[in-house]
CSV table of C-alpha atoms and ligand atoms in Angstrom, one decimal:
chain,number,residue,atom,x,y,z
A,1376,MET,CA,7.2,36.6,-15.3
A,1377,VAL,CA,10.9,36.3,-15.0
A,1378,TRP,CA,12.8,35.7,-18.7
A,1379,ILE,CA,16.1,32.9,-18.7
A,1380,PRO,CA,17.6,34.4,-21.4
A,1381,GLY,CA,17.6,32.7,-24.0
A,1382,ILE,CA,15.4,29.4,-23.1
A,1383,ASP,CA,11.9,30.5,-21.3
A,1384,GLU,CA,9.5,33.4,-19.8
A,1385,VAL,CA,7.8,31.4,-16.7
A,1386,PRO,CA,5.8,32.9,-13.9
A,1387,MET,CA,6.2,33.4,-11.2
A,1388,SER,CA,4.7,34.7,-7.7
A,1389,LEU,CA,6.5,37.2,-5.1
A,1390,SER,CA,7.3,34.9,-1.6
A,1391,ARG,CA,9.1,38.4,0.4
A,1392,ILE,CA,8.5,41.6,-0.6
A,1393,ASP,CA,10.4,43.7,1.7
A,1394,GLU,CA,10.2,47.0,3.2
A,1395,GLN,CA,13.8,47.8,1.7
A,1396,GLY,CA,12.8,47.2,-2.0
A,1397,VAL,CA,13.8,43.6,-1.7
A,1398,SER,CA,11.9,40.4,-3.0
A,1399,SER,CA,12.1,36.7,-3.5
A,1400,ILE,CA,10.6,34.4,-6.0
A,1401,THR,CA,10.5,30.6,-4.9
A,1402,PHE,CA,10.6,27.7,-7.1
A,1403,LYS,CA,9.7,24.6,-7.9
A,1404,ARG,CA,11.8,22.7,-10.0
A,1405,VAL,CA,9.8,20.6,-12.7
A,1406,GLY,CA,10.9,21.9,-16.3
A,1407,GLU,CA,13.3,23.3,-18.3
A,1408,GLY,CA,12.5,27.2,-17.2
A,1409,THR,CA,12.7,25.9,-13.5
A,1410,GLU,CA,15.8,23.8,-14.1
A,1411,ALA,CA,17.8,26.2,-15.8
A,1412,LEU,CA,16.2,29.1,-13.2
A,1413,SER,CA,18.2,27.0,-10.6
A,1414,ARG,CA,21.4,26.9,-12.2
A,1415,THR,CA,21.5,30.7,-12.1
A,1416,VAL,CA,24.0,31.6,-10.1
A,1417,SER,CA,24.9,35.6,-8.6
A,1418,GLY,CA,25.8,38.1,-11.9
A,1419,GLU,CA,23.4,36.4,-13.9
A,1420,ILE,CA,21.6,38.4,-15.7
A,1421,LEU,CA,17.2,37.5,-15.6
A,1422,GLY,CA,14.3,39.6,-17.2
A,1423,ILE,CA,11.7,40.4,-14.9
A,1424,ARG,CA,8.4,42.1,-16.2
A,1425,GLY,CA,6.0,43.2,-13.9
A,1426,PRO,CA,4.1,42.8,-11.7
A,1427,TYR,CA,1.1,42.1,-12.8
A,1428,GLY,CA,-2.3,41.2,-12.0
A,1429,ASN,CA,-4.8,41.3,-8.2
A,1430,TRP,CA,-3.2,39.9,-4.9
A,1431,PHE,CA,-5.0,39.0,-1.5
A,1432,GLN,CA,-7.1,42.0,0.1
A,1433,PRO,CA,-5.4,41.4,4.2
A,1434,VAL,CA,-9.0,40.4,6.4
A,1435,ASN,CA,-8.7,42.4,10.7
A,1436,GLY,CA,-10.6,39.0,11.9
A,1437,ARG,CA,-10.4,35.4,12.1
A,1438,CYS,CA,-8.5,34.6,8.8
A,1439,LEU,CA,-8.2,30.6,7.4
A,1440,VAL,CA,-5.1,30.2,4.9
A,1441,ILE,CA,-4.8,27.1,3.5
A,1442,GLY,CA,-1.9,26.1,0.8
A,1443,GLY,CA,-0.7,23.5,-1.0
A,1444,GLY,CA,3.7,22.5,-2.1
A,1445,THR,CA,5.0,25.6,-3.9
A,1446,GLY,CA,1.3,27.7,-3.5
A,1447,LEU,CA,2.7,29.0,0.0
A,1448,ALA,CA,5.0,31.2,-1.8
A,1449,SER,CA,2.6,33.2,-2.7
A,1450,LEU,CA,0.1,32.7,0.5
A,1451,PHE,CA,3.9,34.2,2.6
A,1452,PRO,CA,3.2,37.3,2.3
A,1453,LEU,CA,-0.1,37.4,3.1
A,1454,LEU,CA,0.7,34.8,6.1
A,1455,LYS,CA,2.9,38.2,7.2
A,1456,GLN,CA,0.5,41.3,6.5
A,1457,LEU,CA,-2.8,39.8,8.3
A,1458,VAL,CA,-0.1,39.4,11.5
A,1459,VAL,CA,0.6,42.5,11.3
A,1460,LEU,CA,-2.8,43.6,10.8
A,1461,GLY,CA,-4.0,42.4,14.0
A,1462,SER,CA,-5.6,39.3,12.6
A,1463,ARG,CA,-6.8,35.0,13.9
A,1464,VAL,CA,-4.3,33.1,12.2
A,1465,THR,CA,-5.8,29.7,11.5
A,1466,CYS,CA,-2.6,28.6,8.2
A,1467,VAL,CA,-2.9,24.6,7.1
A,1468,TYR,CA,-0.4,24.2,4.6
A,1469,GLY,CA,0.1,19.9,2.8
A,1470,ALA,CA,3.4,19.2,0.6
A,1471,LYS,CA,4.7,16.0,-0.4
A,1472,THR,CA,7.4,14.9,2.3
A,1473,ALA,CA,8.7,17.7,5.2
A,1474,GLN,CA,11.0,18.0,2.8
A,1475,GLN,CA,8.8,19.8,0.4
A,1476,LEU,CA,7.5,22.0,3.1
A,1477,LEU,CA,8.5,25.8,2.2
A,1478,PHE,CA,9.2,27.8,4.5
A,1479,ARG,CA,9.1,26.1,7.5
A,1480,GLU,CA,11.4,27.8,10.6
A,1481,ASP,CA,9.4,31.1,9.2
A,1482,LEU,CA,5.9,29.9,9.4
A,1483,MET,CA,6.9,28.3,12.6
A,1484,LYS,CA,7.9,31.7,14.5
A,1485,LEU,CA,5.7,33.6,12.2
A,1486,LEU,CA,2.6,32.1,13.2
A,1487,SER,CA,3.9,31.4,17.1
A,1488,SER,CA,1.2,33.6,19.0
A,1489,SER,CA,-1.6,31.6,21.0
A,1490,ILE,CA,-3.6,32.7,19.2
A,1491,HIS,CA,-2.3,31.5,15.7
A,1492,GLN,CA,-3.1,28.5,14.4
A,1493,LEU,CA,-0.9,26.2,12.5
A,1494,ILE,CA,-1.4,22.8,11.2
A,1495,LEU,CA,1.6,20.3,9.1
A,1496,THR,CA,0.6,18.2,6.6
A,1497,THR,CA,2.3,15.8,4.6
A,1498,GLU,CA,1.6,13.0,2.5
A,1499,ASP,CA,4.2,10.5,4.1
A,1500,GLY,CA,3.6,11.9,7.4
A,1501,SER,CA,7.1,13.0,7.7
A,1502,GLN,CA,6.0,16.0,9.0
A,1503,GLY,CA,2.9,16.8,11.1
A,1504,LYS,CA,-0.5,15.3,10.4
A,1505,GLN,CA,-0.4,12.6,7.6
A,1506,GLY,CA,-2.2,13.1,4.9
A,1507,VAL,CA,-3.3,16.5,2.4
A,1508,ALA,CA,-4.2,19.3,4.1
A,1509,THR,CA,-8.0,19.2,2.8
A,1510,SER,CA,-8.4,15.9,4.5
A,1511,VAL,CA,-6.5,17.5,7.4
A,1512,PHE,CA,-8.0,20.9,7.8
A,1513,LYS,CA,-12.1,18.9,6.8
A,1514,ASN,CA,-11.2,17.6,10.8
A,1515,ASN,CA,-9.7,19.6,12.4
A,1516,ILE,CA,-12.1,22.9,11.5
A,1517,LEU,CA,-15.3,22.2,9.9
A,1518,SER,CA,-17.1,23.6,13.0
A,1519,LYS,CA,-15.2,27.4,13.0
A,1520,SER,CA,-16.0,29.6,12.3
A,1521,PHE,CA,-14.2,32.8,9.8
A,1522,ASP,CA,-14.4,36.4,8.3
A,1523,MET,CA,-12.2,34.9,5.0
A,1524,VAL,CA,-10.5,31.8,3.8
A,1525,TYR,CA,-7.3,32.2,2.0
A,1526,THR,CA,-5.7,29.5,-0.7
A,1527,CYS,CA,-3.1,28.9,-2.9
A,1528,GLY,CA,-1.9,25.4,-4.4
A,1529,PRO,CA,-3.2,22.7,-6.7
A,1530,GLU,CA,-6.8,23.9,-8.3
A,1531,PRO,CA,-8.9,20.4,-7.4
A,1532,MET,CA,-7.7,21.6,-3.9
A,1533,MET,CA,-8.9,25.0,-3.8
A,1534,ARG,CA,-12.3,23.9,-6.0
A,1535,ALA,CA,-12.8,21.3,-2.6
A,1536,ILE,CA,-11.5,23.6,-0.1
A,1537,TYR,CA,-14.6,26.2,-2.4
A,1538,ASP,CA,-16.8,24.0,-2.4
A,1539,TYR,CA,-16.8,24.0,2.1
A,1540,SER,CA,-16.0,27.7,2.7
A,1541,GLU,CA,-19.3,28.1,0.0
A,1542,SER,CA,-21.4,25.1,1.6
A,1543,ARG,CA,-20.7,27.4,5.2
A,1544,GLY,CA,-21.3,31.2,3.8
A,1545,LEU,CA,-17.6,31.9,4.5
A,1546,PRO,CA,-15.9,33.8,1.2
A,1547,ILE,CA,-12.9,33.0,-0.8
A,1548,GLN,CA,-10.3,34.3,-2.2
A,1549,ALA,CA,-8.2,32.0,-4.1
A,1550,CYS,CA,-5.1,32.3,-6.0
A,1551,ILE,CA,-5.3,30.6,-9.4
A,1552,GLU,CA,-2.5,29.6,-11.6
A,1553,ARG,CA,-3.9,29.3,-15.4
A,1554,MET,CA,-1.6,28.9,-18.4
A,1555,VAL,CA,0.2,32.9,-18.5
A,1556,LYS,CA,2.1,33.8,-21.9
A,1557,CYS,CA,1.6,37.4,-22.3
A,1558,SER,CA,0.8,38.7,-19.1
A,1559,ILE,CA,-0.6,42.0,-19.7
A,1560,GLY,CA,-4.0,41.2,-21.0
A,1561,ILE,CA,-3.5,40.5,-24.7
A,1562,CYS,CA,-3.7,36.2,-26.1
A,1563,GLY,CA,-6.2,35.5,-23.5
A,1564,SER,CA,-4.2,31.9,-22.5
A,1565,CYS,CA,-4.8,32.0,-19.3
A,1566,ALA,CA,-8.5,32.8,-19.0
A,1567,ILE,CA,-10.1,30.6,-16.4
A,1568,GLY,CA,-13.7,31.5,-17.8
A,1569,GLU,CA,-14.2,35.7,-18.0
A,1570,TYR,CA,-11.6,36.4,-16.6
A,1571,ARG,CA,-8.1,37.1,-17.3
A,1572,VAL,CA,-5.3,35.4,-14.6
A,1573,CYS,CA,-3.3,38.0,-15.3
A,1574,LYS,CA,-5.4,40.5,-15.6
A,1575,GLU,CA,-8.7,40.2,-13.6
A,1576,GLY,CA,-6.9,37.5,-11.4
A,1577,LEU,CA,-4.7,35.6,-10.3
A,1578,ILE,CA,-7.0,36.2,-7.3
A,1579,LEU,CA,-10.5,35.2,-7.5
A,1580,THR,CA,-13.8,35.7,-5.2
A,1581,THR,CA,-16.1,34.1,-4.6
A,1582,GLU,CA,-18.7,35.5,-6.7
A,1583,LYS,CA,-16.2,35.3,-9.4
A,1584,ILE,CA,-15.3,31.8,-9.2
A,1585,ARG,CA,-19.0,31.3,-8.5
A,1586,THR,CA,-19.9,31.9,-12.5
A,1587,VAL,CA,-16.8,29.8,-13.5
A,1588,LEU,CA,-17.9,26.7,-11.6
A,1589,ASP,CA,-18.0,24.8,-14.9
A,1590,GLU,CA,-14.1,25.2,-15.1
A,1591,PHE,CA,-12.3,26.0,-11.2
A,1592,GLY,CA,-10.5,22.3,-10.0
A,1593,ILE,CA,-12.2,20.1,-12.6
A,1594,TYR,CA,-9.7,21.2,-16.5
A,1595,ASP,CA,-6.8,23.6,-17.1
A,1596,ARG,CA,-5.7,25.2,-21.0
A,1597,ALA,CA,-2.1,24.1,-21.9
A,1598,GLY,CA,0.6,25.7,-24.1
A,1599,ASP,CA,-2.2,24.9,-27.0
A,1600,GLY,CA,-4.9,25.3,-25.2
A,1601,HIS,CA,-6.7,22.2,-25.2
A,1602,LYS,CA,-8.7,21.6,-22.4
A,1603,GLU,CA,-7.0,19.1,-19.5
A,1604,PHE,CA,-8.5,17.6,-17.1
A,1605,TYR,CA,-7.7,16.9,-13.2
A,1606,SER,CA,-7.7,13.5,-12.3
A,1607,THR,CA,-10.1,12.4,-9.8
A,1608,ALA,CA,-8.4,9.7,-8.2
B,2757,FAD,C1,0.6,33.5,-11.9
B,2757,FAD,C2,1.2,32.3,-11.6
B,2757,FAD,C3,2.6,32.7,-10.4
B,2757,FAD,C4,3.5,30.9,-9.9
B,2757,FAD,N1,4.1,31.3,-8.5
B,2757,FAD,C5,4.9,29.9,-9.3
B,2757,FAD,C6,5.8,29.7,-7.9
B,2757,FAD,O1,6.1,30.9,-7.2
B,2757,FAD,N2,7.0,28.9,-7.6
B,2757,FAD,C7,6.6,27.7,-8.4
B,2757,FAD,O2,7.3,27.3,-7.6
B,2757,FAD,N3,5.7,28.0,-9.7
B,2757,FAD,C8,5.3,28.9,-9.5
B,2757,FAD,N4,4.5,28.5,-11.4
B,2757,FAD,C9,4.2,28.0,-12.1
B,2757,FAD,C10,5.1,27.7,-13.2
B,2757,FAD,O3,4.9,28.9,-13.4
B,2757,FAD,C11,5.5,26.0,-13.8
B,2757,FAD,O4,6.1,26.1,-13.2
B,2757,FAD,C12,6.4,26.7,-14.6
B,2757,FAD,O5,6.1,27.4,-16.0
B,2757,FAD,C13,6.7,25.4,-15.1
B,2757,FAD,O6,7.6,26.0,-15.9
B,2757,FAD,P1,9.3,24.8,-17.0
B,2757,FAD,O7,9.4,25.8,-18.0
B,2757,FAD,O8,10.3,24.7,-15.8
B,2757,FAD,O9,8.2,22.9,-17.7
B,2757,FAD,P2,8.1,23.1,-17.8
B,2757,FAD,O10,7.4,21.8,-18.0
B,2757,FAD,O11,7.8,23.9,-19.3
B,2757,FAD,O12,6.5,23.2,-17.4
B,2757,FAD,C14,5.4,21.9,-16.8
B,2757,FAD,C15,4.6,22.3,-16.2
B,2757,FAD,O13,4.3,23.9,-16.3
B,2757,FAD,C16,3.0,24.9,-16.2
B,2757,FAD,N5,3.1,25.3,-17.3
B,2757,FAD,C17,4.7,26.4,-17.5
B,2757,FAD,N6,4.8,26.8,-18.2
B,2757,FAD,C18,3.6,27.6,-17.6
B,2757,FAD,C19,3.4,29.3,-18.1
B,2757,FAD,N7,3.4,29.9,-19.4
B,2757,FAD,N8,1.7,29.2,-17.0
B,2757,FAD,C20,1.7,28.7,-16.0
B,2757,FAD,N9,1.9,27.4,-16.2
B,2757,FAD,C21,3.2,26.7,-16.5
B,2757,FAD,C22,2.5,23.6,-16.6
B,2757,FAD,O14,1.0,23.1,-16.2
B,2757,FAD,C23,4.0,22.2,-17.3
B,2757,FAD,O15,3.1,21.3,-17.9
B,2757,FAD,C24,3.4,29.9,-11.0
B,2757,FAD,C25,2.1,29.8,-12.2
B,2757,FAD,C26,1.9,31.1,-12.2
B,2757,FAD,C27,0.6,31.6,-13.7
B,2758,FES,S1,-0.7,35.6,-20.2
B,2758,FES,FE1,-2.6,36.1,-22.8
B,2758,FES,S2,-4.0,37.5,-21.4
B,2758,FES,FE2,-3.1,36.5,-19.5
């Protein structure tokens, strides 16, 4: 949880976790909090609480990693772990434009070995294949088998990936983002079904997702608790 004094406190994933103890966050400017965060300069004070919740469990095997937009921030440390473990990684990563693809050069370097595959997609076609991550992954990956599927990104995208994984009997770990306020399991604002994202999440596995299918990828909750349905367009 990143506190910008006088402005807001916003939940963020760690996008780099360095052995020397240096970590980083990577964020998109969407509103007042992230706008203020983007204006901070060296020497200013921010408050940090956490880390909270659980994390991706790396598997040594054939791994499919699918990220959308800033979702790659939480997948990047996992990708590094998978490579170190010796897993064979297929990574599909999509954003709206080439400029919005995070860690592009780092990803290419990290997954440069021929045992890995990196598929970049952009909606405007400015880099990689044109389209959204799910359409491209359906065309390219459908016939392959994996020991684990990992995903982080817009919830409808993750729901499509979950449905695909279930239909193929592939286990999945999905990183869920909900409205986080207290971040210590008290207020319930981050709930999806019976799970509090800040406590039992962020990562939900196949077994847990099966119990929240009436919500997952269908609606989220705004800060005041009302349901906000995802667009089906
Ligand atoms: C566990 C978790 C990890 C996240 N990691 C990242 C990350 O690594 N990089 C990144 O760019 N973004 C990340 N986000 C999203 C980020 O927290 C929001 O973009 C940010 O809080 C927006 O704040 P704002 O004041 O700039 O915008 P606002 O105008 O306040 O909100 C814009 C939108 O951001 C979302 N949002 C606002 N406040 C919260 C909140 N407290 N909890 C969850 N969503 C909120 C809502 O959808 C809202 O409509 C993460 C969210 C969660 C829950
Ligand atoms: S944010 Fe309060 S319970 Fe998770």
